[in-house]
Short mmCIF file of C-alpha atoms in Angstrom, two decimals:
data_model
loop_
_atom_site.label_atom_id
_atom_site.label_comp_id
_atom_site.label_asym_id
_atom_site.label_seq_id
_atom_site.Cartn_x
_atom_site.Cartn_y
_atom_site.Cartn_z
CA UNK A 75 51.50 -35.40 47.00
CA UNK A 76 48.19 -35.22 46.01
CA UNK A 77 46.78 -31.55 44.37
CA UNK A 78 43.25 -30.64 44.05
CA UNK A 79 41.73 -28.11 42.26
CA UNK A 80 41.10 -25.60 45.41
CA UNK A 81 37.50 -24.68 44.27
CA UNK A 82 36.45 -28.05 43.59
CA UNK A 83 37.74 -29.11 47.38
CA UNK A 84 36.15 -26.35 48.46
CA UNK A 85 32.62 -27.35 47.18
CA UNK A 86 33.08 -30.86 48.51
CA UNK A 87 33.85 -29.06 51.63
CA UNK A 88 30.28 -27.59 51.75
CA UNK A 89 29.02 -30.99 50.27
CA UNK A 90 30.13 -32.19 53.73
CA UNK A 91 28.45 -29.82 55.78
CA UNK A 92 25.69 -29.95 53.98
CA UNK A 93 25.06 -33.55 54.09
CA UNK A 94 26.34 -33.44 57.99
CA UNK A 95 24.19 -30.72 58.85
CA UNK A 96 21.50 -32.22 57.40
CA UNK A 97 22.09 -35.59 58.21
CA UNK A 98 22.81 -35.01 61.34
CA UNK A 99 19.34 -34.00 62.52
CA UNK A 100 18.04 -37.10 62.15
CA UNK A 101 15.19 -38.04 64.66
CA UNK A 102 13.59 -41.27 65.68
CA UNK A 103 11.72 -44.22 67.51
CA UNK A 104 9.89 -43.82 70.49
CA UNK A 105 6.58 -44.96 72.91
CA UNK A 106 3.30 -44.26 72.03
CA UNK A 107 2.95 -40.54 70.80
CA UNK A 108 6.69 -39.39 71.63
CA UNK A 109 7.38 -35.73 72.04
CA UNK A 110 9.43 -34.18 69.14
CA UNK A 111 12.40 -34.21 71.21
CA UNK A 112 11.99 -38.00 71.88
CA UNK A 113 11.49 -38.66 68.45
CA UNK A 114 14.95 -36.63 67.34
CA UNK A 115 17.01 -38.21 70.59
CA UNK A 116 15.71 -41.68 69.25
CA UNK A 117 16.28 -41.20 65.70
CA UNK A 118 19.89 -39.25 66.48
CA UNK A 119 20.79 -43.43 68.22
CA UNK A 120 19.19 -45.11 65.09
CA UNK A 121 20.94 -42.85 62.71
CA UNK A 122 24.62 -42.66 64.28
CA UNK A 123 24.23 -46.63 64.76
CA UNK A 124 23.82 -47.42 60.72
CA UNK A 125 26.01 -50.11 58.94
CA UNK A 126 24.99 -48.62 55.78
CA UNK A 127 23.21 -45.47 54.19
CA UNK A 128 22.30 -44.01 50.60
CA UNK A 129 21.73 -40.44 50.06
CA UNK A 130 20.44 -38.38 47.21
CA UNK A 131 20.97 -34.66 47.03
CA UNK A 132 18.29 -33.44 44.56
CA UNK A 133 19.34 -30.37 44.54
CA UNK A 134 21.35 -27.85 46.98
CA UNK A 135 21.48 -24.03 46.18
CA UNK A 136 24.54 -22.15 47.15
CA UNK A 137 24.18 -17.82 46.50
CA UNK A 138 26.84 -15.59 47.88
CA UNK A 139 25.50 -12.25 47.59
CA UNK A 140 27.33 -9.08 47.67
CA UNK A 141 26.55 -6.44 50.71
CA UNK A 142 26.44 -3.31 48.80
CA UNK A 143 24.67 -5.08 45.59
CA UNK A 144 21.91 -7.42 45.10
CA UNK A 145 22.79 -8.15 42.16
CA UNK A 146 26.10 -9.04 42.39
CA UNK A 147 28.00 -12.24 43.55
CA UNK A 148 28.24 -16.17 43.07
CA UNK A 149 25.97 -18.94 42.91
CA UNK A 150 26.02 -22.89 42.70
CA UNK A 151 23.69 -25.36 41.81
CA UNK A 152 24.85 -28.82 43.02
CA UNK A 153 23.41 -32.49 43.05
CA UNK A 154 24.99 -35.17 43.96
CA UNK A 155 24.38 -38.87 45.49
CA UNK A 156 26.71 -40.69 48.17
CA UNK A 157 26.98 -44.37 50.32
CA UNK A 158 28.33 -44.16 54.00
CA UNK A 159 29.24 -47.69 54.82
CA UNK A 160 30.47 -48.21 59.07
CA UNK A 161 32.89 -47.50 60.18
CA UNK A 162 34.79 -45.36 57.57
CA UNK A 163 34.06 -45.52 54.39
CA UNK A 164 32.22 -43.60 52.18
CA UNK A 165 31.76 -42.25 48.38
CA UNK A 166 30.44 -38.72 47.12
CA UNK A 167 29.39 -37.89 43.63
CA UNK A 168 29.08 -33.90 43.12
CA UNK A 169 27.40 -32.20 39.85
CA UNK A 170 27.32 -28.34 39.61
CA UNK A 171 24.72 -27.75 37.35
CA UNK A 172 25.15 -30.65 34.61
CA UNK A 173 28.83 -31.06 34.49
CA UNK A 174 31.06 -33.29 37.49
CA UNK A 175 32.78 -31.65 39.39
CA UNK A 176 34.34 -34.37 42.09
CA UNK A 177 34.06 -37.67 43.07
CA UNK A 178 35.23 -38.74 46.34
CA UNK A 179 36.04 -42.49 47.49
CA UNK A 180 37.31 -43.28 51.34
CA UNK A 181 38.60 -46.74 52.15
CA UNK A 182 40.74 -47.98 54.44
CA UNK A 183 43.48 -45.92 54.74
CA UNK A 184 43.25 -43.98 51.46
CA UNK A 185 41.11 -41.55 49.98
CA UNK A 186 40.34 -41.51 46.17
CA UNK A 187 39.54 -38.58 44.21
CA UNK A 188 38.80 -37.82 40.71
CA UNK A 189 38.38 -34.24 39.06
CA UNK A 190 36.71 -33.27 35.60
CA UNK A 191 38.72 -34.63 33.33
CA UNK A 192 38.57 -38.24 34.70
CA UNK A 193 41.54 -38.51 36.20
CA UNK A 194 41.87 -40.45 39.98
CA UNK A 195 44.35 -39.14 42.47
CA UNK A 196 44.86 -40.81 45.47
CA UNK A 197 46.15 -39.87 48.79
CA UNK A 198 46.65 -41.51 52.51
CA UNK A 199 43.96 -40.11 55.44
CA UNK A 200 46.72 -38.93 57.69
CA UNK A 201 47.74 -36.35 54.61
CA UNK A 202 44.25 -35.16 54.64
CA UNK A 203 43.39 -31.62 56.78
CA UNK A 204 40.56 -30.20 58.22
CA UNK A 205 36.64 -31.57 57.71
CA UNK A 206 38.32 -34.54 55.19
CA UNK A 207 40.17 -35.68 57.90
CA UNK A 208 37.25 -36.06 60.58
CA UNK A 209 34.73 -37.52 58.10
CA UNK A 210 36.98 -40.10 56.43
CA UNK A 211 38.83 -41.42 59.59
CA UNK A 212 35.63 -41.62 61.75
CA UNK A 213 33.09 -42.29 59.71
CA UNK A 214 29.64 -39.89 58.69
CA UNK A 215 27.67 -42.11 61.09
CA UNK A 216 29.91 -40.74 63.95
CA UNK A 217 29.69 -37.16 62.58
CA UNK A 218 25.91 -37.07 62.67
CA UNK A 219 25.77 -38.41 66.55
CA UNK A 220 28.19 -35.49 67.67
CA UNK A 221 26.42 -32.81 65.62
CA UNK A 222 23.16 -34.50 66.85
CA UNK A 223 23.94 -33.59 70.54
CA UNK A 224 23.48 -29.58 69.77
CA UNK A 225 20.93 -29.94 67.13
CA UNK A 226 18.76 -31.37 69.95
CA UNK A 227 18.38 -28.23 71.75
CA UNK A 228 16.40 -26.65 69.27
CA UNK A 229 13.01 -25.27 68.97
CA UNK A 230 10.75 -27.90 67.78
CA UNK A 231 7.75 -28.09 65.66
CA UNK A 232 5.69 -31.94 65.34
CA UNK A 233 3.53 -31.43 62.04
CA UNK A 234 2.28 -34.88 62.66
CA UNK A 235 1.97 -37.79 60.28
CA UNK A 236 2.67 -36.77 56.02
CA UNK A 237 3.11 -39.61 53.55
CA UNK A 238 5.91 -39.39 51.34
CA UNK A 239 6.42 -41.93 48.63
CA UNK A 240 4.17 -44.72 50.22
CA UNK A 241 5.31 -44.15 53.47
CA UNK A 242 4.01 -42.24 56.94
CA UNK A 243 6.47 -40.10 58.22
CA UNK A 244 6.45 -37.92 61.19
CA UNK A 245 7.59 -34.04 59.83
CA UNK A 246 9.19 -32.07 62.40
CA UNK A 247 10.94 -28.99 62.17
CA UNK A 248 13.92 -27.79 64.15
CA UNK A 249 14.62 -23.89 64.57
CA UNK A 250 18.00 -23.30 65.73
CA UNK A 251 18.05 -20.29 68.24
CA UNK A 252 20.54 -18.44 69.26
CA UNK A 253 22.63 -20.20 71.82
CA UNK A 254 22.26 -23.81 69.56
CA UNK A 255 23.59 -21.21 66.53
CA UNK A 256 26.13 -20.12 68.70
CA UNK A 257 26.83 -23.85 69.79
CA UNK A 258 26.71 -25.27 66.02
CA UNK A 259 29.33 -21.71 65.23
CA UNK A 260 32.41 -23.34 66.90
CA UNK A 261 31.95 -25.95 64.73
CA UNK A 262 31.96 -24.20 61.47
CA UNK A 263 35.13 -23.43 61.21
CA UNK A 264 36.23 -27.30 61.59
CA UNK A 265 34.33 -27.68 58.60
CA UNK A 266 36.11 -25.15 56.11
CA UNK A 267 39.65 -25.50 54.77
CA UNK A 268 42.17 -23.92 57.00
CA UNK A 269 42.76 -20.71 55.45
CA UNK A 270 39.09 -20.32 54.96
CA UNK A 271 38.80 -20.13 58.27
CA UNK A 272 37.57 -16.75 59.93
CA UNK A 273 36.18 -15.54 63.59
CA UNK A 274 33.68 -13.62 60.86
CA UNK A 275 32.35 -16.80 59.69
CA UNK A 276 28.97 -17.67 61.50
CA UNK A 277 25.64 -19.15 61.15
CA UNK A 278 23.22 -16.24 61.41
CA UNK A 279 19.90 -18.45 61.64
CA UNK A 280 18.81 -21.98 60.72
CA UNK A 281 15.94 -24.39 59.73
CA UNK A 282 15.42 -27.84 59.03
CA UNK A 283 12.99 -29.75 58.17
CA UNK A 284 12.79 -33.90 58.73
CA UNK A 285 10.68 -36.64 57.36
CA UNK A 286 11.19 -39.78 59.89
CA UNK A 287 9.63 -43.17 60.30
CA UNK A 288 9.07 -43.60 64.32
CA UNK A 289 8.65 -47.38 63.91
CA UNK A 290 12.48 -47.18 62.96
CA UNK A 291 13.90 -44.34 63.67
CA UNK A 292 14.94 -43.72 59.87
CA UNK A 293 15.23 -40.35 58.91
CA UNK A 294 13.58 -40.20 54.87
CA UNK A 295 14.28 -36.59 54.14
CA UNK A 296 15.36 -33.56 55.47
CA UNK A 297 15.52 -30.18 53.92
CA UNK A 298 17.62 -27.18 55.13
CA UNK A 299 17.36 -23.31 54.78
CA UNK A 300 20.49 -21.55 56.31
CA UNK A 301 21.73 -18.30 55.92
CA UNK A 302 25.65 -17.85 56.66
CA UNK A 303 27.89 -14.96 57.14
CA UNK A 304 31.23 -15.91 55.46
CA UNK A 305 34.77 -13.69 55.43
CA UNK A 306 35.14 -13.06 51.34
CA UNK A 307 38.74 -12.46 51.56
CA UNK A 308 38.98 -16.11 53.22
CA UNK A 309 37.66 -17.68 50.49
CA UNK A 310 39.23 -15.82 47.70
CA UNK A 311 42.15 -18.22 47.02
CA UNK A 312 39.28 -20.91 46.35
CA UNK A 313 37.01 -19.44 44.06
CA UNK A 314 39.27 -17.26 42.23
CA UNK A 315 37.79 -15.11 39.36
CA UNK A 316 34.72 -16.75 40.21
CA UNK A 317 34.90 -14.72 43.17
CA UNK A 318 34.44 -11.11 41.42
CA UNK A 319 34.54 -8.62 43.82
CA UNK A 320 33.16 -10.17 46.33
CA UNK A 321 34.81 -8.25 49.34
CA UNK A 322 33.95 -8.37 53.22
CA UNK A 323 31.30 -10.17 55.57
CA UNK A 324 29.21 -11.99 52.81
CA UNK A 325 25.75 -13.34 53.37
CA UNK A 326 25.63 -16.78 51.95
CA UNK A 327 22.37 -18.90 51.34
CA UNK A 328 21.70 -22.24 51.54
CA UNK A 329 19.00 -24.35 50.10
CA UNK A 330 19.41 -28.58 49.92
CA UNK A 331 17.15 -31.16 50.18
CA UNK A 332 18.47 -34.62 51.61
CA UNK A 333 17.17 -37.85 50.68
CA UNK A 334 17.93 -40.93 52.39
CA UNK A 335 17.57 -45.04 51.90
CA UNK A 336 18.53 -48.64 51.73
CA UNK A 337 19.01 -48.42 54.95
CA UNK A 338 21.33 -51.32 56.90
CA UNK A 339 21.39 -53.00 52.94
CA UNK A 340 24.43 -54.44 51.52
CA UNK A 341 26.73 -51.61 49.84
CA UNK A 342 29.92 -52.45 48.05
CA UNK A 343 32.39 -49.20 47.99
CA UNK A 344 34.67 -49.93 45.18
#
């Protein structure tokens, strides 16, 4: 049976919310002049409908800070890069600060995973729980279209046309209220191990912000701001002394930015 260092599956856990809630705002294609909600429904079809994806993660900031002190708590600084390729497979390379931390392989029927010290551990999808189990069996394409049906009912913002690396994208920026938080809160849960689970654990307030070709519907970059509430006590067992004394209802911020290309090009996931 496979074993896994509990912190390190726990910070591919957030890898995969982070890259699905990112991801999964991805806008698109439309008429002449669409509205920013045309341009998001479009792009959500475009996006959901890939063969094949790359993403970079630059950087994504993860600070759990204590309630009674400032000062005091836990912060991550990962990077990472990934492929999706339809309908289910997929591979995730995660850095905290300069050193590895996981790599994650899904093909077929079996999920690959190596640690720090380079070793590869392998393990069959119907042994895998919780967010693992959803994103390997049906594919990140299909995550992003289901998670793309709430995002939709946000508040957005059209900045208009912005050129980023050569190319003119349409920035928008989606401000999840309250009924989309509470919408997006039943689902964030599903993505946490099972005994990090917790009624206490809720997204508090939301922003993200897209870069997206209308001629295509491809969705360049997006960048996300989110500030969580998160039960300590549920997440002890996977942090361990890197949890401190963290105790109680802990505000945890998150800063990523999402990059995203070769679009519909041939990938190989060995």
């Amino acid at each position: 049976m496979l074993q896994i260092n509990k912190k390190r599956l726990f910070l591919a856990g957030l890898g995969a919310l982070l890259f699905l809630l990112t991801a999964c705002s991805m806008p698109g294609l439309a008429g002449t002049s669409p509205t920013p909600e045309q341009t998001l429904q479009n792009s959500a079809k475009v996006m959901s409908q890939l063969k094949s994806v790359h993403f970079d993660i630059p950087q994504a900031t993860l600070a759990m800070r204590s309630n009674n002190n400032s000062n005091s708590g836990v912060s991550f600084t990962l990077t990472g890069q990934g492929d999706a390729v339809s309908p289910d497979q997929a591979s995730v390379d995660l850095l905290l600060g300069k050193n590895p931390v996981l790599a994650l392989v899904s093909k077929g029927q079996t999920v690959y995973v190596q640690v720090t010290d380079g070793t590869w551990y392998s393990v069959n999808k119907s042994q895998v729980k919780n967010v693992f189990q959803g994103l390997f069996s049906q594919g990140i394409t299909t995550q992003l279209g289901q998670i793309m049906t709430i995002l939709q009912s946000a508040t957005l913002t059209d900045h208009g046309q912005e050129t980023l690396n050569g190319v003119s994208l349409d920035h928008i920026t989606a401000t999840l209220d309250g009924q989309t938080l509470q919408n997006l809160n039943s689902l964030l849960n599903s993505y946490l191990p099972q005994s990090a689970q917790s009624a206490q654990n809720q997204i508090k307030q939301a922003a993200m912000d897209l870069w997206i070709d209308q001629s295509t519907g491809y969705v360049y970059q997006t960048k996300l701001d989110v500030t969580v509430q998160i039960d300590a006590s549920s997440l002890r067992s996977f942090l361990g002394q890197s949890a401190g004394n963290l105790s109680g209802v802990l505000p945890v911020e998150l800063q990523a930015q999402i990059d995203f290309s070769k679009f519909n090009q041939p990938i190989t996931i060995q």
